[in-house]
CSV table of C-alpha atoms and ligand atoms in Angstrom, one decimal:
chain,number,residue,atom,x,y,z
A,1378,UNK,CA,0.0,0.0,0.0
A,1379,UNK,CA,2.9,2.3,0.8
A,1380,UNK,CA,4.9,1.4,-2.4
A,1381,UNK,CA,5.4,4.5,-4.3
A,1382,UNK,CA,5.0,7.0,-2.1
A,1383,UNK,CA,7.6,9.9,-0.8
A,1384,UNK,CA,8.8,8.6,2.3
A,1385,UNK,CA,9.5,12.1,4.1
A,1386,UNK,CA,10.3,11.5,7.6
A,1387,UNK,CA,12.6,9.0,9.4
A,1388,UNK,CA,11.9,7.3,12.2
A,1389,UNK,CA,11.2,9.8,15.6
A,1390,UNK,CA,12.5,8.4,18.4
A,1391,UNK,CA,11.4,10.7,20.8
A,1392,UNK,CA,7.2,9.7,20.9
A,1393,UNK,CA,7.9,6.4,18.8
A,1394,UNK,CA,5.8,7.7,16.0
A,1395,UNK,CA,7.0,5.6,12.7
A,1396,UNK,CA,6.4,8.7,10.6
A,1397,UNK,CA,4.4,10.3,7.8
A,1398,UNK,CA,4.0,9.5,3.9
A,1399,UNK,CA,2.5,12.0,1.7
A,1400,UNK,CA,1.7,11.0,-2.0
A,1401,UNK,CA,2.5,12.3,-5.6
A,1402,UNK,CA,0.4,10.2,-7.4
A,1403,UNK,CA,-2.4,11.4,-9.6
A,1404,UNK,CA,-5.9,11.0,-7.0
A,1405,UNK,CA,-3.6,13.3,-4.9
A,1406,UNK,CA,-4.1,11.7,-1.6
A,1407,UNK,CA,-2.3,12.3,1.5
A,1408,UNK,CA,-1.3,9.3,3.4
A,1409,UNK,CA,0.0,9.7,6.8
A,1410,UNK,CA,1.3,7.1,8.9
A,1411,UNK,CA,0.0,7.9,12.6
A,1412,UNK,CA,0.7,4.9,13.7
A,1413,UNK,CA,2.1,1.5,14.3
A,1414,UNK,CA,-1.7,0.3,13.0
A,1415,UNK,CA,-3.0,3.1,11.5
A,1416,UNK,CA,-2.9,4.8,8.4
A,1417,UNK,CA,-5.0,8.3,7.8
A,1418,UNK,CA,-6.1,9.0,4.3
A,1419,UNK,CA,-7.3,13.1,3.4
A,1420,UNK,CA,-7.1,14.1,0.1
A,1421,UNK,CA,-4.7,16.8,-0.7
A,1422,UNK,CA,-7.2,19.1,-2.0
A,1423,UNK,CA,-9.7,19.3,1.0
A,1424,UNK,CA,-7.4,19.6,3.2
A,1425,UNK,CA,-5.9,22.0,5.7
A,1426,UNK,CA,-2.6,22.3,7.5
A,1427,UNK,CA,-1.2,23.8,10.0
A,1428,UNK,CA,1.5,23.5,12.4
A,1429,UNK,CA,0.2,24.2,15.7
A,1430,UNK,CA,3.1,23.1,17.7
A,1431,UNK,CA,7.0,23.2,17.5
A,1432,UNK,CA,8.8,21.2,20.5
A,1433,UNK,CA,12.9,21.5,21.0
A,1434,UNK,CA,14.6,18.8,22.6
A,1435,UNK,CA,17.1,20.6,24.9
A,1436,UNK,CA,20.7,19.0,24.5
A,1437,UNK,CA,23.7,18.7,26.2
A,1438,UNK,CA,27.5,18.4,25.2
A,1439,UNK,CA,27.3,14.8,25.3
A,1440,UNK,CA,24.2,14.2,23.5
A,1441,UNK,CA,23.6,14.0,19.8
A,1442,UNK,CA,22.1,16.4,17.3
A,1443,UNK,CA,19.5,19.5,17.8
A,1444,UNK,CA,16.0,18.2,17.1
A,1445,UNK,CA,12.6,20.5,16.6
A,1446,UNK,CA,9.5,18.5,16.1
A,1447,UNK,CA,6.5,19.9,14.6
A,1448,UNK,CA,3.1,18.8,15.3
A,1449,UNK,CA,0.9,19.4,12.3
A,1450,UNK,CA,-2.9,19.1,12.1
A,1451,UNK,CA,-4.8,17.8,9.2
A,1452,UNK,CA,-8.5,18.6,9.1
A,1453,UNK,CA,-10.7,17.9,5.9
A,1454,UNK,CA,-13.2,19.6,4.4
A,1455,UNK,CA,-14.8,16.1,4.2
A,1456,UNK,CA,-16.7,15.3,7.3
A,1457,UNK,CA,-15.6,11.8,6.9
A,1458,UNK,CA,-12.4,12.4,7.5
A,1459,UNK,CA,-11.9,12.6,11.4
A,1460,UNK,CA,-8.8,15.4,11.7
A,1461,UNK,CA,-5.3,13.9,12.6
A,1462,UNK,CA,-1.9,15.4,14.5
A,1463,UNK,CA,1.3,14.6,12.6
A,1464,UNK,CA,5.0,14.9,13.7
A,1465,UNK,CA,7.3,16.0,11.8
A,1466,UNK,CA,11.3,17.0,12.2
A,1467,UNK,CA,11.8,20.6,11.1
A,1468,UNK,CA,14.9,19.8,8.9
A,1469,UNK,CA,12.3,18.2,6.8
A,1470,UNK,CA,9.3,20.9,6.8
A,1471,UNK,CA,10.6,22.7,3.1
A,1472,UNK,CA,10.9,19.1,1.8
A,1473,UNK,CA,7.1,18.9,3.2
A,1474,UNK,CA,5.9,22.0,1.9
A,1475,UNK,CA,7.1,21.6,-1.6
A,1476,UNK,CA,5.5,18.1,-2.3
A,1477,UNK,CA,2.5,18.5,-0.6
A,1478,UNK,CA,-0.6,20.6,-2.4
A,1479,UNK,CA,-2.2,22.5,0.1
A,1480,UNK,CA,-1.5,25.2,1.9
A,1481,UNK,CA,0.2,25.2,5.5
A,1482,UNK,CA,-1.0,27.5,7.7
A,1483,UNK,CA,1.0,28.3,11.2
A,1484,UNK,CA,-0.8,29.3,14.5
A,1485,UNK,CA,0.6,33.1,15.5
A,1486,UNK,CA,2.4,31.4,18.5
A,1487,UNK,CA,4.6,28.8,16.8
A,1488,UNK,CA,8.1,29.7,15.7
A,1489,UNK,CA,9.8,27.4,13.3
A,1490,UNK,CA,13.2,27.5,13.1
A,1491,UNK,CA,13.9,25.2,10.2
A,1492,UNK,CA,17.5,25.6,9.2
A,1493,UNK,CA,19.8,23.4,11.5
A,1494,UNK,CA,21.9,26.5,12.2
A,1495,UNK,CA,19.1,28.4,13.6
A,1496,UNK,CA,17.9,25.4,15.9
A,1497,UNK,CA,21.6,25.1,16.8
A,1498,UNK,CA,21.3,28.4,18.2
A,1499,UNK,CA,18.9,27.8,21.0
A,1500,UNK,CA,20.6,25.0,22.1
A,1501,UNK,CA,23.7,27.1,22.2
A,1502,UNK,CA,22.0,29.8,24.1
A,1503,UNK,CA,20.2,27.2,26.4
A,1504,UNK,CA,23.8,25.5,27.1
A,1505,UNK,CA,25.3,29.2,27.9
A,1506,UNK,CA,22.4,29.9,30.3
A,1507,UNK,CA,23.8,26.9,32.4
A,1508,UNK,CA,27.6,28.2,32.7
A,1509,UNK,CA,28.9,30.7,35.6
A,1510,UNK,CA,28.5,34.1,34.4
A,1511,UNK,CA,31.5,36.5,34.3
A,1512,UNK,CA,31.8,39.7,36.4
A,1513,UNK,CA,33.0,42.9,34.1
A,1514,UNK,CA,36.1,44.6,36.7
A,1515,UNK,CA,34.6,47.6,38.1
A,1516,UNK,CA,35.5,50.4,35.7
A,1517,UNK,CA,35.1,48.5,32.4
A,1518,UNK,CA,32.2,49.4,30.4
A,1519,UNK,CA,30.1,46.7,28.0
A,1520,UNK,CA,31.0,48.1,24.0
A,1521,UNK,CA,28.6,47.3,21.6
A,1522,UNK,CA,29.0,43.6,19.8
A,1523,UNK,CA,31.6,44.3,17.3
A,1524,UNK,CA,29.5,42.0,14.9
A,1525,UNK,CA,26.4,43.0,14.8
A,1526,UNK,CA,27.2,46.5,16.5
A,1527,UNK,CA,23.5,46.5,17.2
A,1528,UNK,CA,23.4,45.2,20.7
A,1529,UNK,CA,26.0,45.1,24.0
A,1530,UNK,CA,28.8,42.3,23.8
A,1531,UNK,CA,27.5,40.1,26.4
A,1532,UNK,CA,29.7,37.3,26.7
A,1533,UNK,CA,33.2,36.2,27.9
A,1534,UNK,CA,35.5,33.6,26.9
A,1535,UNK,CA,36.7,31.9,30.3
A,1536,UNK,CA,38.5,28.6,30.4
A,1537,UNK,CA,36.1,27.0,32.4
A,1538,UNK,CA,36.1,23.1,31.2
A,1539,UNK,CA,38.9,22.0,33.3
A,1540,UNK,CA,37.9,23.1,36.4
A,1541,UNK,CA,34.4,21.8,35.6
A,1542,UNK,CA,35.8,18.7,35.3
A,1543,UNK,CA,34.1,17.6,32.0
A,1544,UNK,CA,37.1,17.2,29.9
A,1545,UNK,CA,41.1,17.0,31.6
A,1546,UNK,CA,42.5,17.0,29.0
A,1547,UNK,CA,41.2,19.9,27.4
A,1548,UNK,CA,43.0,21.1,24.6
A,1549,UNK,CA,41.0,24.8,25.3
A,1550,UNK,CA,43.2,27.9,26.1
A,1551,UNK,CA,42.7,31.1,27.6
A,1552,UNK,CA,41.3,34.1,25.7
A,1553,UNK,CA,42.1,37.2,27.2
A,1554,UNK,CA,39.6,39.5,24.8
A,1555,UNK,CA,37.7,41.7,26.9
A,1556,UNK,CA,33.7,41.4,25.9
A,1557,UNK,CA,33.0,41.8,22.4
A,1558,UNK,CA,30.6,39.8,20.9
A,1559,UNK,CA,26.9,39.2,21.8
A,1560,UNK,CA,25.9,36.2,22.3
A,1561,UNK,CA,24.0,35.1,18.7
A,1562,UNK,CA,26.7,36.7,16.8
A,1563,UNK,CA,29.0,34.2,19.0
A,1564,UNK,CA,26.8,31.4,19.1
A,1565,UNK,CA,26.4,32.0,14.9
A,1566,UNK,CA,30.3,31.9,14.3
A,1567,UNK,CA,30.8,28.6,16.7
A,1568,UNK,CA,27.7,27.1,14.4
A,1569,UNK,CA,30.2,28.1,10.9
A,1570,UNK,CA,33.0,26.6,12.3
A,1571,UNK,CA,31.2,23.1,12.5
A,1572,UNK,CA,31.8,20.1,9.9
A,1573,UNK,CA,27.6,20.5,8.8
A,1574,UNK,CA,27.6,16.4,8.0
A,1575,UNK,CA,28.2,15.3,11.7
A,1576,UNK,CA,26.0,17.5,13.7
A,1577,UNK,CA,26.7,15.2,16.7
A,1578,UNK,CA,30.2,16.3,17.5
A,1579,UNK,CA,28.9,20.6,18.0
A,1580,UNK,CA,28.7,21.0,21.1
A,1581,UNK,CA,31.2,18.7,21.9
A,1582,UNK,CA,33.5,20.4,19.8
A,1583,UNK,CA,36.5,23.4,20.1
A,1584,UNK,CA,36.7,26.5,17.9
A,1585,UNK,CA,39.1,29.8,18.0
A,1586,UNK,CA,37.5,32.5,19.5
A,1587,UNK,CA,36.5,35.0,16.4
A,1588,UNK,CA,39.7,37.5,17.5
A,1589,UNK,CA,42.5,36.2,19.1
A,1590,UNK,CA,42.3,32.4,17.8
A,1591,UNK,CA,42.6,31.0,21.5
A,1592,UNK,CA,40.6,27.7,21.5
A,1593,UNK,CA,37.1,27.4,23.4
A,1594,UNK,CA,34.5,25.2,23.8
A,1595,UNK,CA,31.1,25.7,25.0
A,1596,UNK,CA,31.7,25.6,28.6
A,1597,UNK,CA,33.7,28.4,28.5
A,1598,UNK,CA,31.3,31.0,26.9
A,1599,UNK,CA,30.2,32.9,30.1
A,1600,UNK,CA,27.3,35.4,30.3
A,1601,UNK,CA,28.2,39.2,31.4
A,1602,UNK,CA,26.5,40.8,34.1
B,403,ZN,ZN1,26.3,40.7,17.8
B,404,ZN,ZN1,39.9,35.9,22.4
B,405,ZN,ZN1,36.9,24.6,26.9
């Protein structure tokens, strides 16, 4: 029954959901796979889309890849067809959109953040959050982020792993930069300077801070205050 059809979505391992299907054929029906015993039919036509939830699963350095699930709803103009939630990863929501002839309307309070780089960034944030902030000296005034020069340069490179104890043998070395970047512009160049095909080594990885090329990794960005 599934033979021929655009598989669009891998497995989800986070609410064991085996995926969705939607169809190019001619009669233009949508199949989605709900699941393990189930399979909803809507045609493409009468239906109506739209992403009513988008959930992130928070990561941490030792954890694999940034995920954002979707939850779509499919209601019919049919009133045979009962309306359906689907789940959906957000890396493939363009792949979604493209094949699939309707419309796909967004409730006002969902963000999508589609591009990997983006999602990266709130984990990167989230991750920062967690680490000891940094204290300006007395004296020392916050200058604007020197990347976007639209906002204060909020964070501090502090060698911080070792004494965490995460990693002894921490290649990382000490920047000695005063404040000059904010934090997206930060968390935006640590995101360019990953390999984009192994999105499980980020957080886990080391990059040069953006002017003086010491090493850091993520433990070490500290928040100003
Ligand atoms: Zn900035
Ligand atoms: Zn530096
Ligand atoms: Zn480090």
């Amino acid at each position: 029954m599934l033979r021929g059809m655009v598989q669009l979505v891998a497995l989800l391992r986070s609410n064991g959901n085996p995926g969705c299907f939607a169809s190019r054929q001619r009669h233009e029906k949508l199949y989605f796979l709900v699941t393990t015993y189930h399979i909803y039919t809507a045609l493409q036509s009468d239906c109506h889309v739209t992403v009513t939830e988008s959930k992130q699963h928070q990561l941490s350095p030792d954890s694999t890849s940034p995920i954002e699930i979707l939850t779509l709803r499919v209601e019919s103009i049919n009133p045979a067809v009962r309306p359906f939630n689907i789940s959906l990863n957000s890396a493939d929501y363009t792949d979604f959109r493209e094949k699939l002839r309707a419309p796909i309307r967004t409730s006002p309070n969902v963000v999508i953040h589609q591009t990997i780089s983006e999602l990266f960034l709130e984990t990167f944030r989230a991750q920062v959050e967690l680490n000891q902030r940094y204290k300006l000296p007395s004296g020392q005034e916050v200058e604007p982020c020197i990347g976007c020069m639209q906002v204060p340069a909020s964070t501090k490179l502090v060698r911080l792993c070792q004494t965490t104890g995460m990693d002894n043998e921490s290649e990382c070395q000490q920047c000695f930069c005063r404040p000059m970047w904010c934090l997206f512009c930060l968390g935006r160049w640590f995101a360019s300077r990953q390999d984009q095909q192994r999105l499980e080594t980020w957080l886990s990885s080391k990059v040069p801070c953006p002017t003086c090329r010491a090493k850091f990794c993520i433990l070490d960005v500290c928040m100003v205050h």
